[in-house]
């Protein structure tokens, strides 16, 4: 069964350092999402791509976060500099299209701890 | 903006018994989709069940069924014959029908299954 791949699974870093997460969606999925899930809360969308274009990044803290999907396939989410409040699970998901009926398939996530 | 509310932070059920998880949502849209996702400990989020708002018939998937009350904006999940493997965090989520719209999650309900 096709999966969304994410790496690293776990990352511990000190505040002010840079950190990057990588996501490889299911082949053929045009829409890619990055969600942030703080412990005990529901996921919140950070950025949504349609192919290589950003569709929604309204909740992305753009002073420190950046995301790219250069060739419309895999994607990288970067945080620089990391802050204590960035400790969370970063989830990547993909779907065939971005209309409401299309189901999102999630990766296992990247858990970030900022010390 | 659409919001999703899960009023039960935690629920417990005895193995083989039935449990219902509650969800309410707020929207002014008439066409949308509702989802229940399951997130087991340290594992990826997976889709449990999906409901199209234009369908009056409640969705069912094996032991999982929903009670969709559109006028009341309520979308509860019933798990019958609960199994130990059902223990997880359950998220209710909403998505508008249109292109490019994000999945909005509730805060989640932790389900514990007792043997």
CSV table of C-alpha atoms in Angstrom, one decimal:
chain,number,residue,atom,x,y,z
A,1,UNK,CA,0.0,0.0,0.0
A,2,UNK,CA,1.3,3.4,-1.0
A,3,UNK,CA,2.5,5.6,1.9
A,4,UNK,CA,3.6,9.2,2.6
A,5,UNK,CA,7.2,9.1,3.7
A,6,UNK,CA,8.6,11.6,6.2
A,7,UNK,CA,12.0,12.1,7.8
A,8,UNK,CA,13.4,12.4,10.3
A,9,UNK,CA,10.9,10.7,12.6
A,10,UNK,CA,12.4,12.4,15.6
A,11,UNK,CA,14.5,15.6,15.9
A,12,UNK,CA,15.9,17.2,19.0
A,13,UNK,CA,17.5,20.6,18.6
A,14,UNK,CA,18.4,23.6,20.6
A,15,UNK,CA,16.6,26.9,20.2
A,16,UNK,CA,18.0,29.2,17.6
A,17,UNK,CA,19.1,26.3,15.5
A,18,UNK,CA,17.8,25.5,12.1
A,19,UNK,CA,15.8,22.3,11.4
A,20,UNK,CA,14.3,20.8,8.3
A,21,UNK,CA,11.7,18.1,7.6
A,22,UNK,CA,11.2,16.2,4.4
A,23,UNK,CA,8.1,14.7,2.9
A,24,UNK,CA,7.6,12.4,-0.1
A,25,UNK,CA,3.9,12.1,-1.0
A,26,UNK,CA,2.1,9.3,-2.6
A,27,UNK,CA,3.0,9.1,-6.3
A,28,UNK,CA,0.5,11.0,-8.4
A,29,UNK,CA,-0.9,13.1,-5.5
A,30,UNK,CA,-1.0,16.7,-6.6
A,31,UNK,CA,-1.9,18.2,-3.3
A,32,UNK,CA,0.5,18.2,-0.4
A,33,UNK,CA,-0.2,19.5,3.1
A,34,UNK,CA,2.0,20.3,6.2
A,35,UNK,CA,0.2,20.2,9.5
A,36,UNK,CA,1.5,21.0,13.0
A,37,UNK,CA,0.1,19.1,15.9
A,38,UNK,CA,0.9,20.3,19.4
A,39,UNK,CA,0.6,17.6,22.0
A,40,UNK,CA,-3.0,17.1,23.1
A,41,UNK,CA,-4.4,19.2,20.2
A,42,UNK,CA,-5.8,18.6,16.8
A,43,UNK,CA,-3.6,19.2,13.7
A,44,UNK,CA,-3.5,22.8,12.3
A,45,UNK,CA,-2.6,23.4,8.6
A,46,UNK,CA,0.6,25.3,8.1
A,47,UNK,CA,0.8,25.2,4.3
A,48,UNK,CA,-1.0,23.5,1.4
A,49,UNK,CA,0.6,23.0,-2.1
A,50,UNK,CA,-1.2,22.3,-5.4
A,51,UNK,CA,1.6,20.9,-7.5
A,52,UNK,CA,4.5,23.3,-6.9
A,53,UNK,CA,2.2,26.3,-6.0
A,54,UNK,CA,1.2,27.4,-2.5
A,55,UNK,CA,-2.6,27.4,-2.1
A,56,UNK,CA,-2.8,28.3,1.6
A,57,UNK,CA,0.0,29.4,3.9
A,58,UNK,CA,-2.1,31.8,6.0
A,59,UNK,CA,-1.1,30.1,9.3
A,60,UNK,CA,2.6,29.7,8.5
A,61,UNK,CA,4.8,31.9,10.7
A,62,UNK,CA,6.7,33.3,7.7
A,63,UNK,CA,9.4,35.0,9.8
A,64,UNK,CA,10.9,31.7,10.7
A,65,UNK,CA,9.1,29.0,8.7
A,66,UNK,CA,9.5,28.2,5.0
A,67,UNK,CA,8.2,25.5,2.8
A,68,UNK,CA,8.9,24.5,-0.8
A,69,UNK,CA,7.9,21.9,-3.3
A,70,UNK,CA,10.1,22.8,-6.2
A,71,UNK,CA,9.2,20.0,-8.7
A,72,UNK,CA,5.8,19.4,-7.5
A,73,UNK,CA,6.7,16.1,-5.9
A,74,UNK,CA,8.6,16.0,-2.5
A,75,UNK,CA,8.6,18.9,-0.1
A,76,UNK,CA,10.8,20.4,2.6
A,77,UNK,CA,9.6,22.4,5.7
A,78,UNK,CA,12.2,24.5,7.3
A,79,UNK,CA,12.3,26.3,10.7
A,80,UNK,CA,15.0,28.9,11.3
A,81,UNK,CA,15.6,29.8,14.1
A,82,UNK,CA,13.7,27.2,16.1
A,83,UNK,CA,11.9,28.4,19.3
A,84,UNK,CA,10.7,26.4,22.3
A,85,UNK,CA,7.1,26.8,21.2
A,86,UNK,CA,7.9,25.0,18.0
A,87,UNK,CA,8.0,21.7,19.8
A,88,UNK,CA,5.3,19.6,18.1
A,89,UNK,CA,4.6,16.8,15.7
A,90,UNK,CA,4.9,17.9,12.0
A,91,UNK,CA,2.6,15.9,9.8
A,92,UNK,CA,2.7,15.7,6.1
A,93,UNK,CA,-0.3,14.5,4.1
A,94,UNK,CA,-1.2,14.2,0.4
A,95,UNK,CA,-4.3,13.8,-1.7
A,96,UNK,CA,-5.0,13.2,-5.4
A,97,UNK,CA,-6.9,16.5,-5.6
A,98,UNK,CA,-7.8,19.2,-3.2
A,99,UNK,CA,-11.6,19.1,-3.6
A,100,UNK,CA,-13.5,18.1,-0.5
A,101,UNK,CA,-14.2,14.5,-1.4
A,102,UNK,CA,-10.5,13.6,-1.7
A,103,UNK,CA,-9.2,11.8,1.3
A,104,UNK,CA,-5.9,12.9,2.9
A,105,UNK,CA,-3.3,10.2,3.5
A,106,UNK,CA,-1.0,11.1,6.4
A,107,UNK,CA,2.7,10.2,7.0
A,108,UNK,CA,3.9,9.0,10.4
A,109,UNK,CA,5.1,12.5,11.3
A,110,UNK,CA,8.2,14.2,12.5
A,111,UNK,CA,8.4,14.9,16.2
A,112,UNK,CA,10.4,18.0,17.0
A,113,UNK,CA,11.7,18.8,20.5
A,114,UNK,CA,13.3,22.2,21.0
A,115,UNK,CA,15.5,22.5,24.1
B,1,UNK,CA,-14.4,30.4,9.7
B,2,UNK,CA,-15.4,26.8,10.2
B,3,UNK,CA,-14.8,25.3,13.6
B,4,UNK,CA,-15.0,21.7,14.9
B,5,UNK,CA,-15.7,21.0,18.6
B,6,UNK,CA,-15.1,17.7,20.4
B,7,UNK,CA,-16.4,18.1,23.9
B,8,UNK,CA,-15.1,14.8,25.3
B,9,UNK,CA,-11.4,14.9,26.0
B,10,UNK,CA,-11.3,11.3,27.0
B,11,UNK,CA,-13.7,8.3,26.9
B,12,UNK,CA,-13.4,4.7,28.1
B,13,UNK,CA,-15.2,1.6,26.9
B,14,UNK,CA,-15.2,-2.0,27.9
B,15,UNK,CA,-14.0,-4.5,25.3
B,16,UNK,CA,-17.0,-5.7,23.2
B,17,UNK,CA,-19.1,-2.8,24.3
B,18,UNK,CA,-20.3,0.2,22.2
B,19,UNK,CA,-19.1,3.8,22.6
B,20,UNK,CA,-20.2,7.0,21.0
B,21,UNK,CA,-17.8,10.0,20.4
B,22,UNK,CA,-19.4,13.4,19.9
B,23,UNK,CA,-18.6,16.1,17.4
B,24,UNK,CA,-20.2,19.4,16.5
B,25,UNK,CA,-19.2,21.9,13.9
B,26,UNK,CA,-20.0,25.3,12.8
B,27,UNK,CA,-20.4,26.3,9.2
B,28,UNK,CA,-22.6,28.4,6.9
B,29,UNK,CA,-21.9,26.1,3.9
B,30,UNK,CA,-24.4,23.7,2.6
B,31,UNK,CA,-22.0,21.4,0.8
B,32,UNK,CA,-19.2,19.8,2.7
B,33,UNK,CA,-17.6,16.6,4.0
B,34,UNK,CA,-17.1,15.3,7.5
B,35,UNK,CA,-14.5,12.8,8.6
B,36,UNK,CA,-13.4,10.8,11.5
B,37,UNK,CA,-9.7,10.0,11.7
B,38,UNK,CA,-7.9,7.7,14.1
B,39,UNK,CA,-4.4,8.3,15.4
B,40,UNK,CA,-3.0,5.3,17.4
B,41,UNK,CA,-0.1,6.1,19.8
B,42,UNK,CA,3.1,6.8,17.8
B,43,UNK,CA,1.4,5.8,14.6
B,44,UNK,CA,0.1,7.6,11.6
B,45,UNK,CA,-3.4,9.1,11.3
B,46,UNK,CA,-5.8,7.0,9.3
B,47,UNK,CA,-9.3,7.6,7.9
B,48,UNK,CA,-12.1,5.8,9.8
B,49,UNK,CA,-15.2,7.1,8.0
B,50,UNK,CA,-16.4,9.9,5.7
B,51,UNK,CA,-19.8,11.5,5.3
B,52,UNK,CA,-21.0,13.7,2.5
B,53,UNK,CA,-23.3,16.5,3.7
B,54,UNK,CA,-25.7,16.1,0.8
B,55,UNK,CA,-26.4,12.5,1.7
B,56,UNK,CA,-29.0,11.9,4.3
B,57,UNK,CA,-28.0,8.3,4.9
B,58,UNK,CA,-25.5,7.8,7.7
B,59,UNK,CA,-22.2,6.3,6.6
B,60,UNK,CA,-21.1,2.9,8.0
B,61,UNK,CA,-17.8,1.0,7.8
B,62,UNK,CA,-18.0,-2.4,9.5
B,63,UNK,CA,-18.1,-1.7,13.2
B,64,UNK,CA,-18.0,2.1,12.7
B,65,UNK,CA,-21.0,4.2,12.0
B,66,UNK,CA,-22.0,7.8,12.2
B,67,UNK,CA,-25.0,9.8,13.3
B,68,UNK,CA,-25.1,12.8,11.1
B,69,UNK,CA,-27.6,15.5,12.0
B,70,UNK,CA,-27.1,18.3,9.5
B,71,UNK,CA,-29.6,20.8,11.0
B,72,UNK,CA,-28.0,20.3,14.5
B,73,UNK,CA,-24.5,20.4,13.0
B,74,UNK,CA,-23.7,17.2,14.8
B,75,UNK,CA,-21.6,14.3,13.7
B,76,UNK,CA,-21.0,11.5,16.2
B,77,UNK,CA,-19.1,8.3,15.8
B,78,UNK,CA,-20.3,5.0,17.1
B,79,UNK,CA,-17.9,2.1,17.6
B,80,UNK,CA,-19.6,-1.2,18.1
B,81,UNK,CA,-18.0,-4.4,19.6
B,82,UNK,CA,-15.0,-2.3,20.7
B,83,UNK,CA,-11.6,-4.0,20.4
B,84,UNK,CA,-8.3,-3.3,22.1
B,85,UNK,CA,-7.0,-2.1,18.8
B,86,UNK,CA,-9.5,0.7,18.7
B,87,UNK,CA,-7.6,2.5,21.5
B,88,UNK,CA,-6.4,5.8,20.0
B,89,UNK,CA,-7.0,9.5,19.6
B,90,UNK,CA,-10.0,10.2,17.4
B,91,UNK,CA,-10.3,13.4,15.5
B,92,UNK,CA,-13.4,14.8,13.9
B,93,UNK,CA,-12.7,16.9,10.8
B,94,UNK,CA,-14.5,19.2,8.4
B,95,UNK,CA,-13.8,20.1,4.8
B,96,UNK,CA,-15.7,22.4,2.4
B,97,UNK,CA,-16.7,20.9,-0.9
B,98,UNK,CA,-14.8,23.4,-3.0
B,99,UNK,CA,-11.4,23.2,-4.6
B,100,UNK,CA,-8.4,24.1,-2.4
B,101,UNK,CA,-10.0,24.0,1.0
B,102,UNK,CA,-8.3,22.7,4.0
B,103,UNK,CA,-9.2,20.0,6.4
B,104,UNK,CA,-10.2,21.5,9.8
B,105,UNK,CA,-9.7,19.3,12.8
B,106,UNK,CA,-11.3,19.2,16.3
B,107,UNK,CA,-9.1,18.8,19.4
B,108,UNK,CA,-9.6,15.1,19.6
B,109,UNK,CA,-11.0,12.5,22.0
B,110,UNK,CA,-8.7,9.9,23.6
B,111,UNK,CA,-10.5,6.5,23.6
B,112,UNK,CA,-9.3,3.9,26.1
B,113,UNK,CA,-10.5,0.3,25.7
B,114,UNK,CA,-10.5,-1.8,28.9
B,115,UNK,CA,-10.1,-5.6,28.7
